[in-house]
Amino acid sequence: MSCRPAIIDNWLAACGEKPSILASVALIALGSNLESEHGSPVEAVKSAFASLQELSNKPVLYSSIISSQPLECPPGSPDFANAVLLLIPREGETARSLLACLHQIEAQFGRKRSGLVNEPRVLDLDLIAFGQQTSSDKNLLLPHPRAARREFVLQPLCELWPQYSFPDGSGTAQILLNRLRAA
């Protein structure tokens, strides 16, 4: 009996892929809490789904969009629209090149980095994981060091793939979400 949920199986079938491809899937967390030319934060996240499709070798799989309160953000920051997206990277894509593409998409959406930590933004794209790679490079931390402590990442990830196991051995998405909610 497979421990992978049907949604992953259905996605693999639609992509014409075998389960072994899951070892190379990139996980991206999306967030927005400012209006932009794309509309509301929810509309910006939906538009970002289409932009991220361009980075994938196959159709992307994305969660529903949830609303979350700002975490460690400046006082008065608006609520976020959040989602998680899975993609199969293009041939030759590396974690570093994918991260550069994510930053480029953020800029295209109008994100301006002022240097303030966790400031409101029109679009935030975080590379949560790239296959089973780990990296402690300050410019490319994999898996994302705060993903396991963020319900707004784990909840949508569990919708798609609750048995996803983080490459650093911290646990599955569902176990981490349960721990976070119990704390």
Short mmCIF file of N, CA and C in Angstrom, two decimals:
data_model
loop_
_atom_site.label_atom_id
_atom_site.label_comp_id
_atom_site.label_asym_id
_atom_site.label_seq_id
_atom_site.Cartn_x
_atom_site.Cartn_y
_atom_site.Cartn_z
N MET A 1 0.84 -1.18 0.00
CA MET A 1 0.00 0.00 0.00
C MET A 1 0.89 1.25 0.00
N SER A 2 0.60 2.18 -0.86
CA SER A 2 1.38 3.40 -0.97
C SER A 2 1.03 4.36 0.15
N CYS A 3 2.04 5.06 0.67
CA CYS A 3 1.77 6.08 1.68
C CYS A 3 1.59 7.45 1.03
N ARG A 4 1.74 7.54 -0.27
CA ARG A 4 1.52 8.80 -0.97
C ARG A 4 0.03 9.00 -1.19
N PRO A 5 -0.45 10.21 -0.96
CA PRO A 5 -1.88 10.45 -1.16
C PRO A 5 -2.25 10.42 -2.64
N ALA A 6 -3.52 10.21 -2.90
CA ALA A 6 -4.01 10.11 -4.27
C ALA A 6 -3.70 11.35 -5.09
N ILE A 7 -3.68 12.53 -4.48
CA ILE A 7 -3.44 13.75 -5.24
C ILE A 7 -2.06 13.70 -5.91
N ILE A 8 -1.06 13.18 -5.21
CA ILE A 8 0.27 13.04 -5.80
C ILE A 8 0.25 11.99 -6.91
N ASP A 9 -0.41 10.87 -6.65
CA ASP A 9 -0.53 9.83 -7.68
C ASP A 9 -1.20 10.36 -8.93
N ASN A 10 -2.27 11.11 -8.75
CA ASN A 10 -2.99 11.69 -9.90
C ASN A 10 -2.11 12.67 -10.66
N TRP A 11 -1.34 13.48 -9.94
CA TRP A 11 -0.44 14.44 -10.58
C TRP A 11 0.62 13.70 -11.39
N LEU A 12 1.22 12.67 -10.79
CA LEU A 12 2.23 11.90 -11.51
C LEU A 12 1.65 11.28 -12.77
N ALA A 13 0.45 10.73 -12.66
CA ALA A 13 -0.19 10.11 -13.83
C ALA A 13 -0.43 11.16 -14.91
N ALA A 14 -0.91 12.34 -14.52
CA ALA A 14 -1.18 13.41 -15.49
C ALA A 14 0.11 13.87 -16.16
N CYS A 15 1.22 13.82 -15.41
CA CYS A 15 2.52 14.22 -15.96
C CYS A 15 3.19 13.10 -16.73
N GLY A 16 2.64 11.89 -16.63
CA GLY A 16 3.28 10.75 -17.28
C GLY A 16 4.58 10.36 -16.61
N GLU A 17 4.65 10.55 -15.30
CA GLU A 17 5.89 10.29 -14.56
C GLU A 17 5.72 9.13 -13.59
N LYS A 18 6.85 8.56 -13.20
CA LYS A 18 6.89 7.50 -12.21
C LYS A 18 7.17 8.11 -10.83
N PRO A 19 6.84 7.40 -9.76
CA PRO A 19 7.10 7.94 -8.41
C PRO A 19 8.54 8.36 -8.16
N SER A 20 9.49 7.78 -8.86
CA SER A 20 10.90 8.15 -8.65
C SER A 20 11.17 9.62 -8.95
N ILE A 21 10.34 10.26 -9.78
CA ILE A 21 10.53 11.67 -10.11
C ILE A 21 10.32 12.56 -8.88
N LEU A 22 9.60 12.05 -7.88
CA LEU A 22 9.34 12.84 -6.68
C LEU A 22 10.63 13.25 -5.98
N ALA A 23 11.70 12.51 -6.18
CA ALA A 23 12.98 12.85 -5.57
C ALA A 23 13.59 14.11 -6.16
N SER A 24 13.06 14.60 -7.27
CA SER A 24 13.61 15.81 -7.88
C SER A 24 12.63 16.98 -7.91
N VAL A 25 11.50 16.84 -7.24
CA VAL A 25 10.48 17.89 -7.23
C VAL A 25 10.96 19.10 -6.44
N ALA A 26 10.65 20.29 -6.94
CA ALA A 26 10.93 21.53 -6.21
C ALA A 26 9.65 21.98 -5.52
N LEU A 27 9.77 22.38 -4.26
CA LEU A 27 8.64 22.89 -3.48
C LEU A 27 8.82 24.39 -3.32
N ILE A 28 7.80 25.14 -3.68
CA ILE A 28 7.85 26.59 -3.60
C ILE A 28 6.68 27.08 -2.77
N ALA A 29 6.96 27.93 -1.79
CA ALA A 29 5.91 28.57 -0.99
C ALA A 29 5.67 29.96 -1.57
N LEU A 30 4.40 30.31 -1.70
CA LEU A 30 4.01 31.61 -2.25
C LEU A 30 3.28 32.40 -1.18
N GLY A 31 3.51 33.70 -1.16
CA GLY A 31 2.80 34.57 -0.23
C GLY A 31 2.67 35.96 -0.80
N SER A 32 1.59 36.62 -0.43
CA SER A 32 1.37 38.01 -0.84
C SER A 32 0.47 38.67 0.21
N ASN A 33 0.78 39.92 0.55
CA ASN A 33 -0.11 40.65 1.45
C ASN A 33 -0.28 42.12 1.07
N LEU A 34 0.05 42.44 -0.17
CA LEU A 34 -0.16 43.80 -0.67
C LEU A 34 -0.88 43.76 -2.01
N GLU A 35 -1.74 44.73 -2.23
CA GLU A 35 -2.37 44.90 -3.54
C GLU A 35 -1.28 45.22 -4.56
N SER A 36 -1.53 44.86 -5.80
CA SER A 36 -0.57 45.14 -6.87
C SER A 36 -1.33 45.29 -8.18
N GLU A 37 -0.58 45.45 -9.26
CA GLU A 37 -1.22 45.51 -10.57
C GLU A 37 -1.93 44.20 -10.90
N HIS A 38 -1.60 43.15 -10.17
CA HIS A 38 -2.26 41.85 -10.36
C HIS A 38 -3.55 41.76 -9.55
N GLY A 39 -3.83 42.77 -8.75
CA GLY A 39 -5.04 42.80 -7.94
C GLY A 39 -4.75 42.50 -6.48
N SER A 40 -5.68 41.80 -5.86
CA SER A 40 -5.56 41.46 -4.45
C SER A 40 -4.41 40.47 -4.23
N PRO A 41 -4.00 40.26 -2.99
CA PRO A 41 -2.99 39.24 -2.73
C PRO A 41 -3.38 37.86 -3.27
N VAL A 42 -4.64 37.48 -3.15
CA VAL A 42 -5.08 36.19 -3.69
C VAL A 42 -4.89 36.15 -5.20
N GLU A 43 -5.26 37.23 -5.87
CA GLU A 43 -5.10 37.28 -7.33
C GLU A 43 -3.62 37.26 -7.73
N ALA A 44 -2.77 37.89 -6.93
CA ALA A 44 -1.33 37.86 -7.21
C ALA A 44 -0.78 36.44 -7.11
N VAL A 45 -1.22 35.70 -6.08
CA VAL A 45 -0.76 34.31 -5.94
C VAL A 45 -1.24 33.48 -7.12
N LYS A 46 -2.49 33.68 -7.53
CA LYS A 46 -3.01 32.94 -8.70
C LYS A 46 -2.20 33.27 -9.95
N SER A 47 -1.87 34.53 -10.14
CA SER A 47 -1.06 34.92 -11.30
C SER A 47 0.34 34.31 -11.23
N ALA A 48 0.86 34.21 -10.02
CA ALA A 48 2.19 33.62 -9.85
C ALA A 48 2.18 32.14 -10.22
N PHE A 49 1.07 31.44 -9.98
CA PHE A 49 0.98 30.04 -10.40
C PHE A 49 1.31 29.92 -11.89
N ALA A 50 0.73 30.81 -12.69
CA ALA A 50 0.96 30.77 -14.14
C ALA A 50 2.41 31.08 -14.48
N SER A 51 2.99 32.05 -13.79
CA SER A 51 4.41 32.38 -14.04
C SER A 51 5.32 31.22 -13.68
N LEU A 52 5.00 30.53 -12.60
CA LEU A 52 5.83 29.40 -12.16
C LEU A 52 5.71 28.21 -13.10
N GLN A 53 4.59 28.10 -13.79
CA GLN A 53 4.43 27.02 -14.76
C GLN A 53 5.54 27.07 -15.81
N GLU A 54 5.98 28.27 -16.14
CA GLU A 54 7.04 28.44 -17.14
C GLU A 54 8.36 27.82 -16.70
N LEU A 55 8.52 27.60 -15.40
CA LEU A 55 9.77 27.05 -14.87
C LEU A 55 9.73 25.54 -14.74
N SER A 56 8.59 24.95 -15.10
CA SER A 56 8.41 23.52 -14.88
C SER A 56 8.43 22.74 -16.18
N ASN A 57 8.97 21.54 -16.09
CA ASN A 57 9.02 20.64 -17.23
C ASN A 57 7.67 20.00 -17.51
N LYS A 58 6.81 19.98 -16.52
CA LYS A 58 5.48 19.34 -16.59
C LYS A 58 4.47 20.27 -15.94
N PRO A 59 3.18 19.93 -15.99
CA PRO A 59 2.20 20.77 -15.29
C PRO A 59 2.54 20.87 -13.79
N VAL A 60 2.36 22.06 -13.24
CA VAL A 60 2.62 22.25 -11.81
C VAL A 60 1.42 21.76 -11.00
N LEU A 61 1.65 21.52 -9.73
CA LEU A 61 0.58 21.14 -8.80
C LEU A 61 0.60 22.18 -7.70
N TYR A 62 -0.56 22.81 -7.45
CA TYR A 62 -0.59 23.83 -6.40
C TYR A 62 -1.76 23.60 -5.47
N SER A 63 -1.57 24.09 -4.25
CA SER A 63 -2.56 23.95 -3.19
C SER A 63 -3.64 25.01 -3.35
N SER A 64 -4.63 24.92 -2.50
CA SER A 64 -5.58 26.02 -2.39
C SER A 64 -4.85 27.18 -1.70
N ILE A 65 -5.42 28.35 -1.81
CA ILE A 65 -4.83 29.55 -1.21
C ILE A 65 -5.47 29.75 0.16
N ILE A 66 -4.62 29.89 1.17
CA ILE A 66 -5.12 30.11 2.53
C ILE A 66 -4.78 31.52 2.97
N SER A 67 -5.46 31.97 3.99
CA SER A 67 -5.17 33.27 4.59
C SER A 67 -4.43 33.02 5.90
N SER A 68 -3.39 33.81 6.14
CA SER A 68 -2.65 33.65 7.40
C SER A 68 -2.27 35.02 7.96
N GLN A 69 -2.19 35.05 9.27
CA GLN A 69 -1.76 36.28 9.93
C GLN A 69 -0.26 36.44 9.75
N PRO A 70 0.21 37.69 9.66
CA PRO A 70 1.64 37.93 9.51
C PRO A 70 2.42 37.34 10.68
N LEU A 71 3.54 36.73 10.37
CA LEU A 71 4.41 36.12 11.38
C LEU A 71 5.74 36.85 11.37
N GLU A 72 6.11 37.40 12.52
CA GLU A 72 7.39 38.11 12.65
C GLU A 72 7.50 39.27 11.66
N CYS A 73 6.36 39.93 11.39
CA CYS A 73 6.32 41.06 10.45
C CYS A 73 6.16 42.36 11.24
N PRO A 74 6.43 43.49 10.59
CA PRO A 74 6.23 44.77 11.27
C PRO A 74 4.78 44.93 11.73
N PRO A 75 4.55 45.64 12.83
CA PRO A 75 3.18 45.85 13.33
C PRO A 75 2.29 46.47 12.26
N GLY A 76 1.05 46.03 12.21
CA GLY A 76 0.09 46.55 11.24
C GLY A 76 0.15 45.92 9.87
N SER A 77 1.01 44.92 9.70
CA SER A 77 1.11 44.25 8.39
C SER A 77 -0.19 43.53 8.08
N PRO A 78 -0.67 43.61 6.83
CA PRO A 78 -1.91 42.92 6.46
C PRO A 78 -1.73 41.40 6.43
N ASP A 79 -2.85 40.68 6.49
CA ASP A 79 -2.83 39.22 6.39
C ASP A 79 -2.27 38.80 5.03
N PHE A 80 -1.74 37.59 5.00
CA PHE A 80 -1.16 37.03 3.79
C PHE A 80 -2.11 36.06 3.11
N ALA A 81 -1.99 35.98 1.80
CA ALA A 81 -2.54 34.87 1.00
C ALA A 81 -1.35 33.95 0.76
N ASN A 82 -1.49 32.67 1.11
CA ASN A 82 -0.38 31.72 0.99
C ASN A 82 -0.80 30.46 0.26
N ALA A 83 0.17 29.84 -0.39
CA ALA A 83 -0.04 28.56 -1.08
C ALA A 83 1.32 27.88 -1.23
N VAL A 84 1.27 26.64 -1.65
CA VAL A 84 2.48 25.87 -1.97
C VAL A 84 2.30 25.30 -3.37
N LEU A 85 3.38 25.26 -4.12
CA LEU A 85 3.36 24.74 -5.48
C LEU A 85 4.50 23.74 -5.64
N LEU A 86 4.21 22.65 -6.34
CA LEU A 86 5.22 21.64 -6.66
C LEU A 86 5.49 21.72 -8.16
N LEU A 87 6.76 21.66 -8.53
CA LEU A 87 7.08 21.63 -9.95
C LEU A 87 8.22 20.66 -10.21
N ILE A 88 8.24 20.16 -11.42
CA ILE A 88 9.34 19.31 -11.88
C ILE A 88 10.26 20.22 -12.68
N PRO A 89 11.45 20.50 -12.15
CA PRO A 89 12.32 21.48 -12.79
C PRO A 89 12.66 21.13 -14.24
N ARG A 90 12.90 22.19 -15.01
CA ARG A 90 13.32 22.02 -16.39
C ARG A 90 14.67 21.32 -16.44
N GLU A 91 14.93 20.70 -17.57
CA GLU A 91 16.20 20.01 -17.80
C GLU A 91 17.36 20.97 -17.51
N GLY A 92 18.31 20.54 -16.70
CA GLY A 92 19.48 21.34 -16.40
C GLY A 92 19.30 22.39 -15.32
N GLU A 93 18.08 22.54 -14.82
CA GLU A 93 17.82 23.53 -13.77
C GLU A 93 18.50 23.11 -12.48
N THR A 94 19.11 24.06 -11.81
CA THR A 94 19.72 23.80 -10.51
C THR A 94 18.93 24.57 -9.46
N ALA A 95 19.17 24.25 -8.21
CA ALA A 95 18.50 24.99 -7.14
C ALA A 95 18.85 26.47 -7.22
N ARG A 96 20.11 26.77 -7.48
CA ARG A 96 20.55 28.16 -7.55
C ARG A 96 19.90 28.90 -8.72
N SER A 97 19.82 28.25 -9.88
CA SER A 97 19.21 28.91 -11.04
C SER A 97 17.71 29.07 -10.84
N LEU A 98 17.07 28.10 -10.19
CA LEU A 98 15.64 28.22 -9.91
C LEU A 98 15.39 29.36 -8.92
N LEU A 99 16.22 29.48 -7.90
CA LEU A 99 16.07 30.57 -6.94
C LEU A 99 16.21 31.92 -7.64
N ALA A 100 17.15 32.04 -8.57
CA ALA A 100 17.31 33.28 -9.33
C ALA A 100 16.05 33.59 -10.14
N CYS A 101 15.45 32.56 -10.72
CA CYS A 101 14.20 32.74 -11.47
C CYS A 101 13.07 33.20 -10.55
N LEU A 102 13.02 32.66 -9.34
CA LEU A 102 11.99 33.06 -8.38
C LEU A 102 12.15 34.54 -8.03
N HIS A 103 13.37 34.98 -7.82
CA HIS A 103 13.62 36.39 -7.51
C HIS A 103 13.24 37.28 -8.69
N GLN A 104 13.48 36.79 -9.90
CA GLN A 104 13.11 37.55 -11.09
C GLN A 104 11.59 37.70 -11.19
N ILE A 105 10.86 36.63 -10.91
CA ILE A 105 9.39 36.70 -10.93
C ILE A 105 8.90 37.67 -9.87
N GLU A 106 9.47 37.62 -8.68
CA GLU A 106 9.09 38.57 -7.62
C GLU A 106 9.26 40.01 -8.12
N ALA A 107 10.39 40.28 -8.75
CA ALA A 107 10.65 41.63 -9.27
C ALA A 107 9.65 42.01 -10.35
N GLN A 108 9.30 41.06 -11.22
CA GLN A 108 8.31 41.33 -12.27
C GLN A 108 6.95 41.68 -11.66
N PHE A 109 6.66 41.13 -10.51
CA PHE A 109 5.40 41.41 -9.83
C PHE A 109 5.46 42.71 -9.03
N GLY A 110 6.63 43.32 -8.98
CA GLY A 110 6.77 44.61 -8.31
C GLY A 110 7.37 44.55 -6.92
N ARG A 111 7.93 43.42 -6.54
CA ARG A 111 8.53 43.34 -5.21
C ARG A 111 9.80 44.17 -5.18
N LYS A 112 9.90 44.98 -4.15
CA LYS A 112 11.08 45.78 -3.92
C LYS A 112 11.66 45.35 -2.58
N ARG A 113 12.91 44.98 -2.57
CA ARG A 113 13.57 44.53 -1.34
C ARG A 113 14.27 45.73 -0.69
N SER A 114 13.74 46.17 0.43
CA SER A 114 14.32 47.32 1.13
C SER A 114 15.36 46.90 2.15
N GLY A 115 15.41 45.63 2.47
CA GLY A 115 16.32 45.16 3.49
C GLY A 115 15.63 44.88 4.82
N LEU A 116 14.39 45.35 4.97
CA LEU A 116 13.62 45.04 6.18
C LEU A 116 13.23 43.57 6.17
N VAL A 117 13.35 42.94 7.30
CA VAL A 117 13.00 41.52 7.41
C VAL A 117 11.48 41.38 7.50
N ASN A 118 10.94 40.46 6.71
CA ASN A 118 9.51 40.11 6.74
C ASN A 118 8.58 41.29 6.50
N GLU A 119 9.00 42.22 5.67
CA GLU A 119 8.15 43.36 5.36
C GLU A 119 6.99 42.93 4.47
N PRO A 120 5.89 43.72 4.44
CA PRO A 120 4.81 43.41 3.51
C PRO A 120 5.35 43.37 2.08
N ARG A 121 4.72 42.53 1.25
CA ARG A 121 5.22 42.37 -0.11
C ARG A 121 4.11 41.97 -1.07
N VAL A 122 4.29 42.34 -2.33
CA VAL A 122 3.31 41.98 -3.35
C VAL A 122 3.43 40.51 -3.71
N LEU A 123 4.65 39.96 -3.61
CA LEU A 123 4.84 38.54 -3.88
C LEU A 123 6.12 38.06 -3.21
N ASP A 124 6.01 36.94 -2.54
CA ASP A 124 7.16 36.29 -1.92
C ASP A 124 7.18 34.85 -2.41
N LEU A 125 8.27 34.44 -3.00
CA LEU A 125 8.44 33.07 -3.48
C LEU A 125 9.64 32.47 -2.76
N ASP A 126 9.39 31.48 -1.93
CA ASP A 126 10.47 30.82 -1.19
C ASP A 126 10.69 29.43 -1.74
N LEU A 127 11.94 29.12 -2.05
CA LEU A 127 12.31 27.76 -2.44
C LEU A 127 12.44 26.96 -1.14
N ILE A 128 11.47 26.10 -0.90
CA ILE A 128 11.43 25.31 0.33
C ILE A 128 12.36 24.11 0.21
N ALA A 129 12.33 23.46 -0.93
CA ALA A 129 13.19 22.30 -1.16
C ALA A 129 13.39 22.11 -2.65
N PHE A 130 14.52 21.52 -2.99
CA PHE A 130 14.84 21.18 -4.37
C PHE A 130 15.30 19.74 -4.36
N GLY A 131 14.38 18.85 -4.70
CA GLY A 131 14.68 17.43 -4.60
C GLY A 131 15.07 17.09 -3.19
N GLN A 132 16.10 16.29 -3.06
CA GLN A 132 16.58 15.89 -1.73
C GLN A 132 17.86 16.64 -1.35
N GLN A 133 18.12 17.74 -2.05
CA GLN A 133 19.35 18.50 -1.78
C GLN A 133 19.28 19.21 -0.44
N THR A 134 20.43 19.30 0.20
CA THR A 134 20.59 20.16 1.37
C THR A 134 21.71 21.14 1.06
N SER A 135 21.60 22.33 1.60
CA SER A 135 22.62 23.35 1.38
C SER A 135 22.64 24.29 2.58
N SER A 136 23.84 24.61 3.04
CA SER A 136 23.99 25.57 4.13
C SER A 136 24.62 26.87 3.64
N ASP A 137 24.71 27.02 2.32
CA ASP A 137 25.20 28.27 1.72
C ASP A 137 24.25 29.40 2.14
N LYS A 138 24.79 30.50 2.65
CA LYS A 138 23.94 31.58 3.16
C LYS A 138 22.99 32.14 2.10
N ASN A 139 23.31 31.97 0.83
CA ASN A 139 22.45 32.46 -0.24
C ASN A 139 21.51 31.38 -0.78
N LEU A 140 21.64 30.16 -0.27
CA LEU A 140 20.80 29.06 -0.73
C LEU A 140 20.70 28.02 0.38
N LEU A 141 19.78 28.25 1.29
CA LEU A 141 19.57 27.33 2.41
C LEU A 141 18.49 26.33 2.04
N LEU A 142 18.86 25.05 2.02
CA LEU A 142 17.91 23.99 1.67
C LEU A 142 18.00 22.85 2.67
N PRO A 143 16.86 22.35 3.14
CA PRO A 143 15.54 22.92 2.92
C PRO A 143 15.44 24.28 3.61
N HIS A 144 14.42 25.03 3.26
CA HIS A 144 14.24 26.36 3.83
C HIS A 144 14.26 26.22 5.35
N PRO A 145 15.10 27.00 6.03
CA PRO A 145 15.31 26.77 7.46
C PRO A 145 14.10 27.03 8.36
N ARG A 146 13.13 27.80 7.90
CA ARG A 146 11.97 28.10 8.74
C ARG A 146 10.70 27.39 8.29
N ALA A 147 10.77 26.60 7.24
CA ALA A 147 9.57 25.95 6.71
C ALA A 147 8.89 25.07 7.74
N ALA A 148 9.67 24.35 8.53
CA ALA A 148 9.11 23.42 9.52
C ALA A 148 8.40 24.14 10.67
N ARG A 149 8.58 25.46 10.77
CA ARG A 149 7.94 26.23 11.84
C ARG A 149 6.84 27.14 11.31
N ARG A 150 6.46 26.95 10.07
CA ARG A 150 5.49 27.86 9.46
C ARG A 150 4.24 27.10 9.02
N GLU A 151 3.17 27.33 9.76
CA GLU A 151 1.92 26.66 9.43
C GLU A 151 1.45 27.05 8.03
N PHE A 152 1.73 28.28 7.61
CA PHE A 152 1.29 28.73 6.29
C PHE A 152 2.06 28.05 5.16
N VAL A 153 3.11 27.33 5.47
CA VAL A 153 3.80 26.47 4.50
C VAL A 153 3.32 25.03 4.65
N LEU A 154 3.30 24.55 5.89
CA LEU A 154 2.98 23.14 6.13
C LEU A 154 1.53 22.79 5.81
N GLN A 155 0.59 23.67 6.14
CA GLN A 155 -0.83 23.35 5.88
C GLN A 155 -1.10 23.15 4.39
N PRO A 156 -0.69 24.08 3.51
CA PRO A 156 -0.94 23.82 2.09
C PRO A 156 -0.11 22.66 1.54
N LEU A 157 1.10 22.46 2.07
CA LEU A 157 1.90 21.32 1.64
C LEU A 157 1.20 20.02 2.01
N CYS A 158 0.61 19.96 3.20
CA CYS A 158 -0.10 18.75 3.63
C CYS A 158 -1.33 18.47 2.76
N GLU A 159 -1.92 19.52 2.22
CA GLU A 159 -3.04 19.33 1.30
C GLU A 159 -2.60 18.54 0.08
N LEU A 160 -1.39 18.80 -0.38
CA LEU A 160 -0.87 18.16 -1.59
C LEU A 160 -0.13 16.86 -1.28
N TRP A 161 0.69 16.88 -0.23
CA TRP A 161 1.64 15.79 -0.01
C TRP A 161 1.99 15.68 1.47
N PRO A 162 1.07 15.18 2.29
CA PRO A 162 1.32 15.12 3.74
C PRO A 162 2.50 14.24 4.12
N GLN A 163 2.84 13.27 3.30
CA GLN A 163 3.95 12.37 3.62
C GLN A 163 5.29 12.87 3.07
N TYR A 164 5.31 14.10 2.53
CA TYR A 164 6.58 14.65 2.07
C TYR A 164 7.56 14.66 3.23
N SER A 165 8.74 14.13 3.01
CA SER A 165 9.76 14.05 4.05
C SER A 165 10.87 15.05 3.74
N PHE A 166 11.07 15.99 4.64
CA PHE A 166 12.10 17.01 4.43
C PHE A 166 13.48 16.36 4.38
N PRO A 167 14.33 16.80 3.44
CA PRO A 167 15.63 16.16 3.24
C PRO A 167 16.58 16.26 4.43
N ASP A 168 16.32 17.16 5.35
CA ASP A 168 17.21 17.27 6.52
C ASP A 168 16.83 16.31 7.63
N GLY A 169 15.80 15.48 7.39
CA GLY A 169 15.39 14.49 8.37
C GLY A 169 14.51 15.04 9.49
N SER A 170 14.01 16.27 9.34
CA SER A 170 13.20 16.87 10.40
C SER A 170 11.82 16.24 10.52
N GLY A 171 11.38 15.50 9.51
CA GLY A 171 10.09 14.81 9.58
C GLY A 171 9.26 15.04 8.34
N THR A 172 8.08 14.44 8.35
CA THR A 172 7.15 14.64 7.23
C THR A 172 6.37 15.93 7.45
N ALA A 173 5.79 16.43 6.39
CA ALA A 173 4.99 17.65 6.48
C ALA A 173 3.88 17.49 7.52
N GLN A 174 3.20 16.34 7.51
CA GLN A 174 2.08 16.15 8.44
C GLN A 174 2.56 16.08 9.89
N ILE A 175 3.64 15.37 10.14
CA ILE A 175 4.18 15.29 11.51
C ILE A 175 4.60 16.67 12.00
N LEU A 176 5.27 17.43 11.16
CA LEU A 176 5.70 18.77 11.55
C LEU A 176 4.51 19.69 11.80
N LEU A 177 3.48 19.59 10.97
CA LEU A 177 2.28 20.41 11.18
C LEU A 177 1.60 20.03 12.48
N ASN A 178 1.47 18.74 12.75
CA ASN A 178 0.86 18.29 14.00
C ASN A 178 1.64 18.80 15.21
N ARG A 179 2.97 18.72 15.16
CA ARG A 179 3.81 19.22 16.26
C ARG A 179 3.61 20.71 16.47
N LEU A 180 3.58 21.44 15.37
CA LEU A 180 3.43 22.89 15.44
C LEU A 180 2.10 23.26 16.07
N ARG A 181 1.04 22.58 15.67
CA ARG A 181 -0.28 22.88 16.21
C ARG A 181 -0.43 22.45 17.66
N ALA A 182 0.34 21.45 18.09
CA ALA A 182 0.27 20.97 19.47
C ALA A 182 1.08 21.85 20.43
N ALA A 183 2.00 22.63 19.87
CA ALA A 183 2.89 23.45 20.72
C ALA A 183 2.16 24.62 21.36
#
